[in-house]
PDB file of C-alpha atoms in Angstrom:
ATOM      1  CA  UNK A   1       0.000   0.000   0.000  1.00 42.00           C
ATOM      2  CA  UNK A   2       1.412   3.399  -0.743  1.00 47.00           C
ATOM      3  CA  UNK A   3       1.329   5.956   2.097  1.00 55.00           C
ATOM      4  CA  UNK A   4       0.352  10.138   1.924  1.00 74.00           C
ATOM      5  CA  UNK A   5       3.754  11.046   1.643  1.00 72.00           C
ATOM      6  CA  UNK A   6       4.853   8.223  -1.199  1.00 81.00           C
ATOM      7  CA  UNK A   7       1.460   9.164  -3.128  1.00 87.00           C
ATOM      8  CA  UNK A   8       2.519  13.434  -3.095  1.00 88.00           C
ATOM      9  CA  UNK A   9       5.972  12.257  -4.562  1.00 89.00           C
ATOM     10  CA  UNK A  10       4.913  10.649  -7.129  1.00 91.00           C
ATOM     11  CA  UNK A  11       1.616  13.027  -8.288  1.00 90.00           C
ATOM     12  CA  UNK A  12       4.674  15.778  -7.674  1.00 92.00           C
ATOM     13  CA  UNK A  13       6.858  13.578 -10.581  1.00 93.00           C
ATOM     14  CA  UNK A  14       4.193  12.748 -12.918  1.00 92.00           C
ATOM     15  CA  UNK A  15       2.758  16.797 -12.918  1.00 93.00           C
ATOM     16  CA  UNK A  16       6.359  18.483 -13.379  1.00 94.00           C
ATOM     17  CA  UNK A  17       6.737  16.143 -16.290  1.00 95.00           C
ATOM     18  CA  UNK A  18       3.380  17.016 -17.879  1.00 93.00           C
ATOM     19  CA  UNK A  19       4.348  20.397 -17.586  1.00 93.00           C
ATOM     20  CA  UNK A  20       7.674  19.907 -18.942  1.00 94.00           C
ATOM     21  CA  UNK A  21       6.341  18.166 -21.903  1.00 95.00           C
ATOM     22  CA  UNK A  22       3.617  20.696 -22.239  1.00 94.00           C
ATOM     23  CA  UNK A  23       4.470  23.912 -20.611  1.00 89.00           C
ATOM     24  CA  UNK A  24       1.118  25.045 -21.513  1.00 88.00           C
ATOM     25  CA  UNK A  25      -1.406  22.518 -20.108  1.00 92.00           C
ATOM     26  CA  UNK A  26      -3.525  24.133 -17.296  1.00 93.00           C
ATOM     27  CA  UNK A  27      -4.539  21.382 -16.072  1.00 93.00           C
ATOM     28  CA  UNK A  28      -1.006  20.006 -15.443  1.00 93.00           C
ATOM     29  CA  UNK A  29      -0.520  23.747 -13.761  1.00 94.00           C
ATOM     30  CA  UNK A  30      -3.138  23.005 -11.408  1.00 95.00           C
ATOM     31  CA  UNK A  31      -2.259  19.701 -10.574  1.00 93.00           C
ATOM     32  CA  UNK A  32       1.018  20.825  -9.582  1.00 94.00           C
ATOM     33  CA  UNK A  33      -0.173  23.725  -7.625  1.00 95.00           C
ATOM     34  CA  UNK A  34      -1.938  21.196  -5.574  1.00 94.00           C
ATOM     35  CA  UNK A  35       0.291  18.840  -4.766  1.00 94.00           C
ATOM     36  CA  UNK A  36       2.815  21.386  -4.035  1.00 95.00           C
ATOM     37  CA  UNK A  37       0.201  23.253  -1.392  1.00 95.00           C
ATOM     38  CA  UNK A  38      -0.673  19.690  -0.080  1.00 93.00           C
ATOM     39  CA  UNK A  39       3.515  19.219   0.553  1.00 92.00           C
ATOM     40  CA  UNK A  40       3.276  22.640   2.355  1.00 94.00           C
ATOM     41  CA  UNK A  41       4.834  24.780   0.045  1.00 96.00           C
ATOM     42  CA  UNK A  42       2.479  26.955  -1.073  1.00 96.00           C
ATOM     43  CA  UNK A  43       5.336  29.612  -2.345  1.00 97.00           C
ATOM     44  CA  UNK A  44       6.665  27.331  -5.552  1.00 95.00           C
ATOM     45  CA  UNK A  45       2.279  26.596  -5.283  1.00 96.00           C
ATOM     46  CA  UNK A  46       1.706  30.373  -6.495  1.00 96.00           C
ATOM     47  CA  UNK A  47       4.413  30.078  -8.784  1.00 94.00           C
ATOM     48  CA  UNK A  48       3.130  27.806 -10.925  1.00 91.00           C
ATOM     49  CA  UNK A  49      -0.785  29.424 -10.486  1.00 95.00           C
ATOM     50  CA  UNK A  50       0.959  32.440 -11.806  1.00 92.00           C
ATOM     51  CA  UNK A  51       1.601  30.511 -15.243  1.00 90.00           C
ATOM     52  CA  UNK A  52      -1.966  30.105 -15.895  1.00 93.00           C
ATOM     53  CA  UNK A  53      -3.244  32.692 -18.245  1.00 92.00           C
ATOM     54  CA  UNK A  54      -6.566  34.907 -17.585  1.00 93.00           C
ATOM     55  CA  UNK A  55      -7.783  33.456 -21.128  1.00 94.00           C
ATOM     56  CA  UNK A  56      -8.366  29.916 -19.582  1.00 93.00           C
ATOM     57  CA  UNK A  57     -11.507  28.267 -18.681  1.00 93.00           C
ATOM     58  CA  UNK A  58      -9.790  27.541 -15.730  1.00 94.00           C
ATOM     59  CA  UNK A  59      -8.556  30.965 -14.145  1.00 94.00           C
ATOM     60  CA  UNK A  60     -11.602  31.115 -11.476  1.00 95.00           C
ATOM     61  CA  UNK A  61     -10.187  27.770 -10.036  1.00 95.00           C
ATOM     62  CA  UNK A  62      -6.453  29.005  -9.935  1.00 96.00           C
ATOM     63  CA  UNK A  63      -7.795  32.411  -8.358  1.00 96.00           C
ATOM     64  CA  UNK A  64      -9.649  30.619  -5.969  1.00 96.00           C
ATOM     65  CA  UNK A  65      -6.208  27.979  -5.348  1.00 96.00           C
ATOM     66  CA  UNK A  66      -4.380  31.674  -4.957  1.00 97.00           C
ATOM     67  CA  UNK A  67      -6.189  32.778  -2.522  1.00 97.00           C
ATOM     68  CA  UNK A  68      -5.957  29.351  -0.424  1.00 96.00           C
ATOM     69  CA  UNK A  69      -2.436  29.833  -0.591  1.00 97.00           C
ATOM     70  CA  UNK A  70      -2.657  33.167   0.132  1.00 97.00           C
ATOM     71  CA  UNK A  71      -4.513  32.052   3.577  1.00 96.00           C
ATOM     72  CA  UNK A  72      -1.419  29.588   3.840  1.00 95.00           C
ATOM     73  CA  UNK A  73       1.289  32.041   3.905  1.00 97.00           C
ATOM     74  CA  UNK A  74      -0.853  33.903   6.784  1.00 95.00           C
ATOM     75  CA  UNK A  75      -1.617  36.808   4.428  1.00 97.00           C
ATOM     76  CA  UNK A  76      -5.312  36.575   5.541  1.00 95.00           C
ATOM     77  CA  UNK A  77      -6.038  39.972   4.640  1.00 95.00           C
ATOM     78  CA  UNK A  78      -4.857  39.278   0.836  1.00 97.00           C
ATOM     79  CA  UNK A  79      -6.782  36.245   0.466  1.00 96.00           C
ATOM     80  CA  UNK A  80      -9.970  38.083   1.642  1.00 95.00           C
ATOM     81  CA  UNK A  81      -9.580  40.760  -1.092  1.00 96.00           C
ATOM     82  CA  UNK A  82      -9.095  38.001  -3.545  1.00 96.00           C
ATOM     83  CA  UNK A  83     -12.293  35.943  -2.207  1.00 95.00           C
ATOM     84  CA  UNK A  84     -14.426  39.199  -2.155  1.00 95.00           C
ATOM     85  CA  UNK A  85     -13.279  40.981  -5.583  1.00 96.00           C
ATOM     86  CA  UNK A  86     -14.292  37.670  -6.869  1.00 95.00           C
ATOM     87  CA  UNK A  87     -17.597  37.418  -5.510  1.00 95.00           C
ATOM     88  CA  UNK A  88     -18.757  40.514  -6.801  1.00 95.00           C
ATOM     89  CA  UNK A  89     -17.298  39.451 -10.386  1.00 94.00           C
ATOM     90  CA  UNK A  90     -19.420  36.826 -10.526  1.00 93.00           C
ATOM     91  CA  UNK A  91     -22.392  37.067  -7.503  1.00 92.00           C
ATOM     92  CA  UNK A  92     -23.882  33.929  -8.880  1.00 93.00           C
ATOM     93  CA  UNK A  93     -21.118  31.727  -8.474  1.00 92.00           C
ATOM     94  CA  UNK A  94     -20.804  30.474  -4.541  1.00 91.00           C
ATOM     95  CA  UNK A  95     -16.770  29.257  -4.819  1.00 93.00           C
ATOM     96  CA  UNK A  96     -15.499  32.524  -3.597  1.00 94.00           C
ATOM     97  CA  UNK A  97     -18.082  33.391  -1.232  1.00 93.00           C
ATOM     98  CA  UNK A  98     -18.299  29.593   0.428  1.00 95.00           C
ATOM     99  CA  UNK A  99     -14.414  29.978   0.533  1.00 94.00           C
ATOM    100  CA  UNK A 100     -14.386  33.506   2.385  1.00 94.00           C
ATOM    101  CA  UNK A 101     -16.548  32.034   5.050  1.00 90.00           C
ATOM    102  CA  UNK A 102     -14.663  28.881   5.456  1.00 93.00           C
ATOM    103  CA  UNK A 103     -11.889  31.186   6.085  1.00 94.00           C
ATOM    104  CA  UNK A 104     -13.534  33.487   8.206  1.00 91.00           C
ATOM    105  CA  UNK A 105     -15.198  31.247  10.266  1.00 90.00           C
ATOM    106  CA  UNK A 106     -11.505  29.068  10.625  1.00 90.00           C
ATOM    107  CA  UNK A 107     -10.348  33.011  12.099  1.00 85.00           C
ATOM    108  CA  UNK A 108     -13.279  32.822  14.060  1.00 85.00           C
ATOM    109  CA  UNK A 109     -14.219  36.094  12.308  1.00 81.00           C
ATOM    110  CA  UNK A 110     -18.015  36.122  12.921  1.00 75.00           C
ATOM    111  CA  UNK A 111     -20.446  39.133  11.732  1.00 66.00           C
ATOM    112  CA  UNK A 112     -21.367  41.606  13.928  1.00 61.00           C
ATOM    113  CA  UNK A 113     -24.627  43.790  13.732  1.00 51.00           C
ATOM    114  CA  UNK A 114     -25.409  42.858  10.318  1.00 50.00           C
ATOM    115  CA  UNK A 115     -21.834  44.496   9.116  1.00 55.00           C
ATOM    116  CA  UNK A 116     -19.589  42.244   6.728  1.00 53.00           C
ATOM    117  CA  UNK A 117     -15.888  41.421   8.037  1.00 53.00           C
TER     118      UNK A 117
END
């Protein structure tokens, strides 16, 4: 049986060669941006996020990946602009906002008197 640790090293291997072979493929991006937050690194994680072009179908995930990262390097206040410049792009998609109070909520950062944090 392959462990946690075993199973990041090689989904690490097999996603820096994808995007060796094909510098281009998002998806290969992304894959690599999460295995590098899930090895605690989320530095070389934004690195790669910030290869993925605004033109892609999948920019609203790596945004949303930014901002965890964001949240990972204790740059809180970043990660809320992030969530809440993205929910009023698109006020019909939940990601950001179900995000923002994940995150809140982890800060204990409850709402007071109606007012958003």
């Amino acid at each position: 049986m392959v462990n946690q640790p075993e199973t990041l090293d090689l989904a690490l291997l097999y996603a820096r060669c994808a995007v060796e072979l094909r510098p281009h493929l998002t998806l290969g991006q992304l894959l690599l941006s999460d295995v590098l937050s899930a090895q605690n690194k989320p530095e070389l994680s934004l690195e790669g996020l910030s290869e993925i072009p605004q033109s892609s179908p999948y920019w609203w995930s790596a945004r949303l990946r930014v901002a965890a990262n964001l949240e990972m390097l204790d740059r809180t206040d970043e990660a809320i602009a992030q969530m809440r410049m993205m929910a009023a792009e698109a006020p019909l998609r939940a990601g950001a906002d179900m995000q923002l109070g994940d995150l809140l909520r982890g800060k204990k950062r409850f709402c007071r008197s109606g007012r958003r944090l």
